[in-house]
Short mmCIF file of C-alpha atoms and ligand atoms in Angstrom, two decimals:
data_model
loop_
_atom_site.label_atom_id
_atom_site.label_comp_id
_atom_site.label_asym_id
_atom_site.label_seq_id
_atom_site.Cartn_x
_atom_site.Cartn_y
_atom_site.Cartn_z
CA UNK A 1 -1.49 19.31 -17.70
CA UNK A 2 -2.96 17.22 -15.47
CA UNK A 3 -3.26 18.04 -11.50
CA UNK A 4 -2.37 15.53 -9.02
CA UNK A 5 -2.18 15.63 -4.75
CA UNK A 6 -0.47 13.27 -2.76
CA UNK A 7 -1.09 12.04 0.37
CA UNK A 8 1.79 11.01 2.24
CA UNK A 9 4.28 12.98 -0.31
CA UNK A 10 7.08 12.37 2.38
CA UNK A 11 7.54 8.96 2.07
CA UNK A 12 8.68 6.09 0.04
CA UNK A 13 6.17 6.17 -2.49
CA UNK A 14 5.66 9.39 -1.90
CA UNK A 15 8.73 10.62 -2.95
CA UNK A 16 8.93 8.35 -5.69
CA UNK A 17 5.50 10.24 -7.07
CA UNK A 18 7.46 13.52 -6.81
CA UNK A 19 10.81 12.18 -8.95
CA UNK A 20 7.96 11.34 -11.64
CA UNK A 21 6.06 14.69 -11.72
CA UNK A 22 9.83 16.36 -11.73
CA UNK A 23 10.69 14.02 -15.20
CA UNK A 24 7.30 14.62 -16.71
CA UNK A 25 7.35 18.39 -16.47
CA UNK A 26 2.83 18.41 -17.47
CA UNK A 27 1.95 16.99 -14.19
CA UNK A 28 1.06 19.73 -11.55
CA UNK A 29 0.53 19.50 -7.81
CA UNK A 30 -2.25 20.80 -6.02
CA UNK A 31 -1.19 19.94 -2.32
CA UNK A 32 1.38 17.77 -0.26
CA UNK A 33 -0.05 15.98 3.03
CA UNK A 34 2.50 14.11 5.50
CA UNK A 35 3.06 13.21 9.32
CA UNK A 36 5.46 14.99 10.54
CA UNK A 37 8.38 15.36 8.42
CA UNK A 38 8.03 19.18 7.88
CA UNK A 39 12.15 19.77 7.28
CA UNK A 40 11.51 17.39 3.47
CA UNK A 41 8.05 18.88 2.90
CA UNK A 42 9.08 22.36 3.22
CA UNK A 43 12.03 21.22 0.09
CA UNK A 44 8.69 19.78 -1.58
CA UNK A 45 6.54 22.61 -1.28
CA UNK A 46 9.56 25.46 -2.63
CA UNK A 47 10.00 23.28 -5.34
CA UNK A 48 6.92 21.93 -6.69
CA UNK A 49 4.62 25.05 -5.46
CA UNK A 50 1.57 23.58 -4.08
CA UNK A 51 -1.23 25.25 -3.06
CA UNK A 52 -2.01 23.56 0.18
CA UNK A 53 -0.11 21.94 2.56
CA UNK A 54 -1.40 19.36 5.42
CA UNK A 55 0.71 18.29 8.54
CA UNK A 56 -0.85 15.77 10.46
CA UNK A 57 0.92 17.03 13.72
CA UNK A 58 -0.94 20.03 15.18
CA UNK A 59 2.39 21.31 16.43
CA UNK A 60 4.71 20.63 13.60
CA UNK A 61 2.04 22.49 11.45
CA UNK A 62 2.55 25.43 13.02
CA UNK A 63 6.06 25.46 12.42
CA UNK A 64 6.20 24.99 8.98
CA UNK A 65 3.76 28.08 8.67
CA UNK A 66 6.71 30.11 10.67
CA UNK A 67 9.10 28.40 8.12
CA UNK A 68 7.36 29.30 5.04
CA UNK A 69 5.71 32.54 5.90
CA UNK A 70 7.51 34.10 3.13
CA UNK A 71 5.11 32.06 0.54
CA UNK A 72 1.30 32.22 -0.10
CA UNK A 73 0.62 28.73 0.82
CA UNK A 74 -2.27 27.36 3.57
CA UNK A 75 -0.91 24.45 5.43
CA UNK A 76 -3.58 22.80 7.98
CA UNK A 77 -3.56 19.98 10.26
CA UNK A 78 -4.72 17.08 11.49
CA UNK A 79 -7.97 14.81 9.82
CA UNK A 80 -9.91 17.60 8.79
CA UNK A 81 -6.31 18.94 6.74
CA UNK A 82 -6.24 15.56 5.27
CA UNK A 83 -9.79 15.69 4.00
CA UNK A 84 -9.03 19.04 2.97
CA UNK A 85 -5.64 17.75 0.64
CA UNK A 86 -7.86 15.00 -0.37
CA UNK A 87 -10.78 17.13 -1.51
CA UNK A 88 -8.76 20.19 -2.96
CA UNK A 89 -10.65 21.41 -5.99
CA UNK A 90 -8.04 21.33 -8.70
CA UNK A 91 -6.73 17.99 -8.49
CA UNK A 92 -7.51 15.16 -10.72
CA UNK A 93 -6.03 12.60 -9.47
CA UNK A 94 -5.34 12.05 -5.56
CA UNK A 95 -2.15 9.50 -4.86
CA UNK A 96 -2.48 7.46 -1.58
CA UNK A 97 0.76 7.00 -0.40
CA UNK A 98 0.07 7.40 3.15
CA UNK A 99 0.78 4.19 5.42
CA UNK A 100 -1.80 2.27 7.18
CA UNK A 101 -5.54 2.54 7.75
CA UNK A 102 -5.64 6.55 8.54
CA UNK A 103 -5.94 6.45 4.60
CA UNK A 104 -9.29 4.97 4.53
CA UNK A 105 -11.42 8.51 5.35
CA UNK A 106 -9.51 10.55 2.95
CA UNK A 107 -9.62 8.31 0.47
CA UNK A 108 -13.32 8.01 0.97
CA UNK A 109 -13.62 11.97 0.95
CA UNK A 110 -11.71 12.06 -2.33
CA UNK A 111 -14.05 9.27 -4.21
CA UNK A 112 -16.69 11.61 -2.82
CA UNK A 113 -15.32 14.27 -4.52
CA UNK A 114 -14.89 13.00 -8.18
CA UNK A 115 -11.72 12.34 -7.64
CA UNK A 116 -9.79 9.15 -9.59
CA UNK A 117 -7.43 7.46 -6.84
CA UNK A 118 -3.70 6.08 -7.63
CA UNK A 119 -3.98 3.99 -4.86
CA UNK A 120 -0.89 2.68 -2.96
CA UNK A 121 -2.17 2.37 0.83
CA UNK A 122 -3.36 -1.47 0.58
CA UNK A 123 -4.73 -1.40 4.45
CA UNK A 124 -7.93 0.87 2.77
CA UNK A 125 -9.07 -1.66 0.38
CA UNK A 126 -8.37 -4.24 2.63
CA UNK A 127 -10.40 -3.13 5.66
CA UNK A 128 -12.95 -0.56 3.68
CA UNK A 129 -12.75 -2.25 -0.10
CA UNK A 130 -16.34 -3.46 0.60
CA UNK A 131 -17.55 0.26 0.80
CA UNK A 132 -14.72 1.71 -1.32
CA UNK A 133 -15.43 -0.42 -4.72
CA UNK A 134 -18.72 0.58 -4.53
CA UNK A 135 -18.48 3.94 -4.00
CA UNK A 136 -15.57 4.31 -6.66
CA UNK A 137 -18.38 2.98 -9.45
CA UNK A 138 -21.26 4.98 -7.98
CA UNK A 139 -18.88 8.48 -8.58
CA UNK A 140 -17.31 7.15 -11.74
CA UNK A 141 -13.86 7.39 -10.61
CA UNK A 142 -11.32 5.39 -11.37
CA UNK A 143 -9.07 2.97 -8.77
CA UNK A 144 -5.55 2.67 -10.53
CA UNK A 145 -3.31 0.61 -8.47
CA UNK A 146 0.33 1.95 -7.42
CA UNK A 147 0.83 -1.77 -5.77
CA UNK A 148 3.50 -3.31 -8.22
CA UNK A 149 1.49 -6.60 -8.33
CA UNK A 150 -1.82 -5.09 -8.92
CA UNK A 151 -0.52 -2.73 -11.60
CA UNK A 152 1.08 -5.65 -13.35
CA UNK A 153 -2.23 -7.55 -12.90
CA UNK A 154 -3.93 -4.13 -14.32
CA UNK A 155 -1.68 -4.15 -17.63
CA UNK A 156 -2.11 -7.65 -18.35
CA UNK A 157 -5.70 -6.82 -18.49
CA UNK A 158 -5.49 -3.87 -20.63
CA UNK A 159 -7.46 -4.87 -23.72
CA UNK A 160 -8.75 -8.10 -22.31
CA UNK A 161 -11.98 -6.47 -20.87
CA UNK A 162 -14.54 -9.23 -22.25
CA UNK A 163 -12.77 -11.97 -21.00
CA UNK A 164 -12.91 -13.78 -17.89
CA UNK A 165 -9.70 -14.10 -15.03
CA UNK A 166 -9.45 -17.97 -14.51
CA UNK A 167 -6.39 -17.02 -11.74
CA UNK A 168 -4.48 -14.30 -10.34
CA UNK A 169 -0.82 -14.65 -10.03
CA UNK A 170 0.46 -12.79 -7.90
CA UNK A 171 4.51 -12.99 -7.23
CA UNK A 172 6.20 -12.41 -4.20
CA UNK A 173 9.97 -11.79 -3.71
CA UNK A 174 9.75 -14.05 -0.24
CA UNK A 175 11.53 -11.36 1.69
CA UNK A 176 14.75 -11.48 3.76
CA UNK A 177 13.92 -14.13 5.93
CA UNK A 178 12.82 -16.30 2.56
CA UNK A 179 14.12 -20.61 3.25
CA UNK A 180 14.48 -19.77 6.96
CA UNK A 181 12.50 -22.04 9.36
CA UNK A 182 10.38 -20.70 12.56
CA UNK A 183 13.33 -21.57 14.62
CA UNK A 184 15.89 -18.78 12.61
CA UNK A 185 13.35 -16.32 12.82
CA UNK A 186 13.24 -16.45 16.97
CA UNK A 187 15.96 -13.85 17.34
CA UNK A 188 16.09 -11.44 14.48
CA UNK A 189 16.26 -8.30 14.55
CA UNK A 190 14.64 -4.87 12.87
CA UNK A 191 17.77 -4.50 11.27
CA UNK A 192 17.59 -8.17 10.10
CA UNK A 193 13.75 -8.00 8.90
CA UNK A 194 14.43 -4.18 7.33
CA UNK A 195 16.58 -5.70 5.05
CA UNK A 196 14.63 -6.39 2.00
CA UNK A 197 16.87 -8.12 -1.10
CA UNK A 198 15.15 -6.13 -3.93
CA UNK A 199 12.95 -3.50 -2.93
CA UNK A 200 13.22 -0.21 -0.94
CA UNK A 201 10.42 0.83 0.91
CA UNK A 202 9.06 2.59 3.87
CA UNK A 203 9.49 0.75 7.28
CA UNK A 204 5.99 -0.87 7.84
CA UNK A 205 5.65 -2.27 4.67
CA UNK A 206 9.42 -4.09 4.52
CA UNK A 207 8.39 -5.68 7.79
CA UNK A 208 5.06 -6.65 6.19
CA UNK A 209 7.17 -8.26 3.69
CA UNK A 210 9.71 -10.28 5.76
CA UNK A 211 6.51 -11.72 7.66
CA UNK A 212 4.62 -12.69 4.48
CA UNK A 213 1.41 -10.16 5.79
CA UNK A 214 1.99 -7.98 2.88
CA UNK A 215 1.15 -10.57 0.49
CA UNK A 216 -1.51 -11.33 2.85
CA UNK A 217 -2.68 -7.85 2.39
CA UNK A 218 -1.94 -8.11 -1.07
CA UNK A 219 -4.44 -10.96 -1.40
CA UNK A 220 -7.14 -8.63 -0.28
CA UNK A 221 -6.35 -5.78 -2.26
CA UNK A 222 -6.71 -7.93 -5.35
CA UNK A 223 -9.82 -9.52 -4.65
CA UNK A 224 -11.30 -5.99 -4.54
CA UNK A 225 -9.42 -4.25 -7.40
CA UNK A 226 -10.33 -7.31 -9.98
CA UNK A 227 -13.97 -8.56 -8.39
CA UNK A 228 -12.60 -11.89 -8.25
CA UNK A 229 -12.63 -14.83 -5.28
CA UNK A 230 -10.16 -15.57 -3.07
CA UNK A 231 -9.56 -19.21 -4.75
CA UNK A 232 -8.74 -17.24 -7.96
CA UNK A 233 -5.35 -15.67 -6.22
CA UNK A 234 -2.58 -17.90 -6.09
CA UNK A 235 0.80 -16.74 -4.47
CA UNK A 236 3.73 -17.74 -6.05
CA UNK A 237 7.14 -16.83 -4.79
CA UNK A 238 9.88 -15.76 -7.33
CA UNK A 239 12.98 -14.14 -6.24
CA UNK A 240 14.48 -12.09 -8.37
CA UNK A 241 11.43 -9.65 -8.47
CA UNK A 242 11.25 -9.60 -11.94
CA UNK A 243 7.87 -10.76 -12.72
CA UNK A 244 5.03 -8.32 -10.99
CA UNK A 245 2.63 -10.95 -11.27
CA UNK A 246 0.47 -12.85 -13.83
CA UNK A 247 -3.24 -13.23 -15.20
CA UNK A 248 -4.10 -16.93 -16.34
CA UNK A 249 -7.28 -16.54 -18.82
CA UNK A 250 -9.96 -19.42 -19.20
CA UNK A 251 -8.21 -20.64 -22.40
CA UNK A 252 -4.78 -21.35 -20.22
CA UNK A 253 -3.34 -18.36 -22.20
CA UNK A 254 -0.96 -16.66 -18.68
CA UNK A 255 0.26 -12.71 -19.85
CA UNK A 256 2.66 -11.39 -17.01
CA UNK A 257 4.47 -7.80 -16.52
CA UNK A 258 7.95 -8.24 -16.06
CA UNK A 259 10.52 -5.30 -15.53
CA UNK A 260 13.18 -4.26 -12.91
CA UNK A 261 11.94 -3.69 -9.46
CA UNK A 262 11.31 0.17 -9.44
CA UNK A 263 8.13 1.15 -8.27
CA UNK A 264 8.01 4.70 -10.36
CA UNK A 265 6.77 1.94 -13.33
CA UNK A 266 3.88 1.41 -11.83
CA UNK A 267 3.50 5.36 -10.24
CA UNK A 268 3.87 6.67 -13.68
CA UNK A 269 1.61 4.19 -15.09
CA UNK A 270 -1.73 5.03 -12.84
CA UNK A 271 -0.91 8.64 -13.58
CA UNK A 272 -0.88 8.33 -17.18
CA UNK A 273 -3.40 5.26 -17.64
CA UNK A 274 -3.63 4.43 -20.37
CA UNK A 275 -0.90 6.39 -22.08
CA UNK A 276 2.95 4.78 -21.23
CA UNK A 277 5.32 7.27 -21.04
CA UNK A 278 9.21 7.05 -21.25
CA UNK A 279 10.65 6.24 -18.00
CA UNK A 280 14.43 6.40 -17.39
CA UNK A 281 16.83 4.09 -15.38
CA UNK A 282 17.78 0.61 -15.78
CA UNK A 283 16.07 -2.08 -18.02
CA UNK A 284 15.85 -5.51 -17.77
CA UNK A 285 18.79 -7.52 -19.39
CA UNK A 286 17.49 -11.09 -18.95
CA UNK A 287 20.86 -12.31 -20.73
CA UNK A 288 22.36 -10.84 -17.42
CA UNK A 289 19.67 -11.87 -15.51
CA UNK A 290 20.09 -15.75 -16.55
CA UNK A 291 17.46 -17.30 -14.88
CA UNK A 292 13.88 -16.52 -13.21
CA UNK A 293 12.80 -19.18 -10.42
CA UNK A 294 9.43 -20.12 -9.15
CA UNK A 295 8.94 -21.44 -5.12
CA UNK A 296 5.47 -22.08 -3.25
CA UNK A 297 5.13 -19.73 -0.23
CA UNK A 298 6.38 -21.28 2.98
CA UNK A 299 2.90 -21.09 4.95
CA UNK A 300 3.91 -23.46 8.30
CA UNK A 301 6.83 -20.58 8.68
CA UNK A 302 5.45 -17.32 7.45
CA UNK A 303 1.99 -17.20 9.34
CA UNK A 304 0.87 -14.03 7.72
CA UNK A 305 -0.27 -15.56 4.55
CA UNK A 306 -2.44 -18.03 6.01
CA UNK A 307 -3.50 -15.83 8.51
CA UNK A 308 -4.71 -12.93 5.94
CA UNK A 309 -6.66 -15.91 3.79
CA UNK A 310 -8.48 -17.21 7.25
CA UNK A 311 -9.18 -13.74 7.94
CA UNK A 312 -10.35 -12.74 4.05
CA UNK A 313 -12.64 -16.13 4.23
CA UNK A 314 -14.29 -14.88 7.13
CA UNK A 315 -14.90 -11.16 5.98
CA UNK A 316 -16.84 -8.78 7.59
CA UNK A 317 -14.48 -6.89 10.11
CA UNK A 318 -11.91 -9.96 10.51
CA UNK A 319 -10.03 -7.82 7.81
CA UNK A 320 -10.21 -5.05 9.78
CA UNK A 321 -8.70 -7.06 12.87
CA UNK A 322 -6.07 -8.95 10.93
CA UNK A 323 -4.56 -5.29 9.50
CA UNK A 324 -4.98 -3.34 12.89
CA UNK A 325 -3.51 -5.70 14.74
CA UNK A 326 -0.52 -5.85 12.19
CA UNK A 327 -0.22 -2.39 12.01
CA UNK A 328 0.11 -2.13 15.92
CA UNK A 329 2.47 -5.02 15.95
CA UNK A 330 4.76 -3.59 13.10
CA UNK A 331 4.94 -0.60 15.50
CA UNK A 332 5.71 -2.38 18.01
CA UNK A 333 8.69 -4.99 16.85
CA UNK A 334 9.88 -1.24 15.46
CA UNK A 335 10.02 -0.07 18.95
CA UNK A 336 11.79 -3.49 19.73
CA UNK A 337 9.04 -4.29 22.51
CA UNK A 338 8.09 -7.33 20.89
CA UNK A 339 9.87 -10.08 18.61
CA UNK A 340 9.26 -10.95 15.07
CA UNK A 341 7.35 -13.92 15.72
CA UNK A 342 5.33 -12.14 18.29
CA UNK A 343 3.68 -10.12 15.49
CA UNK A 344 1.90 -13.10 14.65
CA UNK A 345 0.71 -14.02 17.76
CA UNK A 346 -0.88 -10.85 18.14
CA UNK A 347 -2.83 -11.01 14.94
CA UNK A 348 -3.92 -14.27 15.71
CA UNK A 349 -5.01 -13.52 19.06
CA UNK A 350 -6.59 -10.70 18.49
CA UNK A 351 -8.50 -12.76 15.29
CA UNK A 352 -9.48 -15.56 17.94
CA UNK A 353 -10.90 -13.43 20.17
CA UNK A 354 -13.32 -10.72 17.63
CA UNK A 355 -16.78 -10.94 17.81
CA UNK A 356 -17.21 -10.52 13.80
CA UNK A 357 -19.59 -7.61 12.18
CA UNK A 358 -20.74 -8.88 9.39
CA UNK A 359 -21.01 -6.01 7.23
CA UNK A 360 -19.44 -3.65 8.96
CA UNK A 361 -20.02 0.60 8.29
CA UNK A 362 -17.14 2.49 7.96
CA UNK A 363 -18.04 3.97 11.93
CA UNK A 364 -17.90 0.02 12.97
CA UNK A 365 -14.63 -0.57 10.72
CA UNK A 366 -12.86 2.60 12.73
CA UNK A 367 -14.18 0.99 16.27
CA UNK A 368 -13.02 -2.34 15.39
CA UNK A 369 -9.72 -0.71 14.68
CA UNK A 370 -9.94 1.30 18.38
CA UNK A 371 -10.73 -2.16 20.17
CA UNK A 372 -7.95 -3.92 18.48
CA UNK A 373 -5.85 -1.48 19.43
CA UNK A 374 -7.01 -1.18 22.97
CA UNK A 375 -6.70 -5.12 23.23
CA UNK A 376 -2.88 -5.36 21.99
CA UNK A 377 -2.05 -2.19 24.74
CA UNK A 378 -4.10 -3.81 27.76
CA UNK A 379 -2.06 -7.47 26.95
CA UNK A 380 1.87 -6.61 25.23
P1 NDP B 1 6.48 5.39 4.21
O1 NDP B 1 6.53 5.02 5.63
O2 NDP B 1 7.75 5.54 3.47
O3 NDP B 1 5.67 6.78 4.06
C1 NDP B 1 4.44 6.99 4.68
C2 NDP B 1 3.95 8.38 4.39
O4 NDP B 1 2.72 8.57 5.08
C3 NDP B 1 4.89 9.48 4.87
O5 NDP B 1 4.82 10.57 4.00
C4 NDP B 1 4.30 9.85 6.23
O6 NDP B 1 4.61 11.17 6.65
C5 NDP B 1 2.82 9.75 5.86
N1 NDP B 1 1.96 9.63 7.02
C6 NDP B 1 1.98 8.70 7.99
N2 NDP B 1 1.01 8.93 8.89
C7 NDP B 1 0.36 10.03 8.45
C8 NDP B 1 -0.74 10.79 8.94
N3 NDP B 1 -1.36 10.45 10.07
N4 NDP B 1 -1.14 11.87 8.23
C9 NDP B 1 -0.53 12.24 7.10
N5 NDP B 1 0.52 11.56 6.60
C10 NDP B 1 0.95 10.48 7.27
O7 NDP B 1 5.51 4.35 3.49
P2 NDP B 1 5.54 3.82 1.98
O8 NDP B 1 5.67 4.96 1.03
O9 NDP B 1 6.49 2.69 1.88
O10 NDP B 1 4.09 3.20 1.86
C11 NDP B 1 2.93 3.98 1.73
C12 NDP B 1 1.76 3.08 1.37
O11 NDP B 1 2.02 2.52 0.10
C13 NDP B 1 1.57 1.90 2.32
O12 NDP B 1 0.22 1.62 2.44
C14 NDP B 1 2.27 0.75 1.62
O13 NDP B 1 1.73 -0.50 1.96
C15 NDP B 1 2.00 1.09 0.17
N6 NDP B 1 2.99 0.57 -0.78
C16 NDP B 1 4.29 0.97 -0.72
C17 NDP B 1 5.22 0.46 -1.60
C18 NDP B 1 6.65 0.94 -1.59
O14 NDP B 1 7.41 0.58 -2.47
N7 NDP B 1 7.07 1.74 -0.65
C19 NDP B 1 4.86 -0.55 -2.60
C20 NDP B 1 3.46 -0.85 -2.62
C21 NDP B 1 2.56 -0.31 -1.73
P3 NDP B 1 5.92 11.53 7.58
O15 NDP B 1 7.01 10.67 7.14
O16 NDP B 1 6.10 12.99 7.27
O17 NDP B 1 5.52 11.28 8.98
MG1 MG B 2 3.38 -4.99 -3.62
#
């Protein structure tokens, strides 16, 4: 039995975690953290019985305790309830499936604590992967990535530990808006950009995909997981989502994971590493399938590719400033206060104007963020 809490159990991948622990019947979970979404976690806690519960919402945590006070369960709130799910004694394993850069001092606190991370939230390793990495060796825990393209990247490493990356592979579907040119993209809409062709995913991360920053992210996140330089990492757009991505060895030799576009795969697989267990629903049928296509990433239309690699050659905070001012942007074409293509101005505004830390502590990383933030509300 192995002992597992999740942190951000109400959402995408969050959910997603839960339909595996349900099939696997020897997983166990500790505690359930979320945002706000007490009516789903309340279904989560009477059926998988955890021991803790954090709200981040001082308010809606007080009304799940009125909802549940029939069970012997402690549900706290805000930061400190985070830390507390993070840091919870029994689990193993702590799944980040939380969204955006709130993830980073939890994740921190769990590393801290022994803890091995199934790591989903990309914006921790890509603003804090320079004191995450480190920290994850120092404590002997283990970073297994959730991130389709990283797990695939993982598995085609499995066994290979002696020999050198030449390049990264990583695949991208292209999103929604994928052949369009700047001028298509001036008036679409959430509904437009929400509309991802093959995966289904929480809000902020479909619009990171439809503007290319998740890749962009995704860049980052591999650089840290696999120690190697940005120049290693090619993007390479193919479609149909089939391949997760691809490892190119020095002797030309390329080994890719391939399989239908459910992310429970790669879930299952960080919780199990390096056992593969039996996971149901529908297989690949590549005589159905017919073809899989290759495409270069269209960089003059989807700025947030370029825009992640300027910002990942620069280091330092510029990481920091490129993800905060995405996240506040995503929240904002969400609110339908700014356009789609406005989202890039604002990263690349705010990137222009940053006076860069080089090395930045995780107090600077968590100002930078509060600046950036402060910037985007004094000027949009
Ligand atoms: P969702 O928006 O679906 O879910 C986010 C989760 O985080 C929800 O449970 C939400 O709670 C919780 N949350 C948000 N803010 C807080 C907070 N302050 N305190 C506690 N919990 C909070 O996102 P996804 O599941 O799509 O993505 C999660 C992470 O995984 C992201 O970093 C994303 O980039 C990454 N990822 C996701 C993939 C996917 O397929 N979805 C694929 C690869 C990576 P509530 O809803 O209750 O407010
Ligand atoms: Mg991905």
């Amino acid at each position: 039995m192995k002992t597992i809490s999740i942190l951000g159990s109400t959402g995408s991948i969050g959910t997603q975690t839960l339909e595996v622990v349900e099939e696997q019947k020897d997983l166990q979970v500790a505690a359930l953290a979320a945002g706000s979404n007490i009516a789903l976690l309340e279904r989560q806690i009477r059926k998988f019985h955890p021991s803790l519960a954090a709200v981040w919402d001082e308010k809606k945590a007080k009304e799940l305790r009125e909802n549940i006070k029939d069970l012997k369960l402690k549900v706290v709130s805000g930061m400190e309830g985070l830390l507390e799910a993070a840091t919870i004694p029994e689990a193993e394993i702590v799944v980040t499936a939380i969204v955006g850069m709130i993830g980073i001092r939890p994740t921190i606190a769990a590393i801290k604590a022994g803890k091995d991370i199934a790591l989903a939230n990309k914006e921790t390793l890509v603003t804090a992967g320079h004191l995450i990495m480190p920290l994850a060796k120092k404590n002997k825990v283990k970073i297994l990535p959730v991130d389709s393209e990283h797990s695939a990247v993982f598995q085609a490493l499995n066994g290979e530990k002696k020999n050198k990356i030449h390049k990264i592979l990583l695949t991208a579907s292209g999103g929604p808006f994928r052949g369009k040119k700047r001028k298509e993209l001036e008036a679409v809409g959430i509904e437009d950009a929400l509309r991802h062709p093959n995966w289904s995913m929480g809000h902020k991360i479909t619009i990171d995909s439809a503007t290319l920053v998740n890749k962009g992210l995704e860049v980052m996140e591999a650089r840290w997981l696999f120690d190697v330089e940005l120049d290693q990492i090619q993007v390479v757009v193919q479609p149909q989502s089939v391949i997760h991505s691809m490892v190119e060895f020095e002797d030309g030799g390329i080994i890719a994971q391939l399989g239908t576009p459910d992310m429970k795969l790669p879930i299952q697989y960080a919780l199990f590493y390096p056992e593969r267990r039996f996971l149901s629903g529908k297989r690949l049928d590549f005589a159905k399938l017919g073809q899989i296509t290759f495409e270069e990433p269209d960089e003059q239309t989807f700025l947030g590719l370029p825009l992640a690699i300027e910002a990942a050659q620069k280091g330092g905070s510029m990481p920091t400033v490129f993800n905060a001012a995405n996240e506040r942007a995503v929240s904002k074409f969400l609110e339908r206060k700014i356009s789609f293509l406005q989202i890039y101005d604002i990263i690349s505004k705010c990137m222009a104007v940053h006076c860069m830390i080089e090395n930045p502590d995780l107090d600077q990383i968590l100002e930078t963020e509060q600046q950036v933030y402060d910037y985007i509300e004094s000027r949009w």
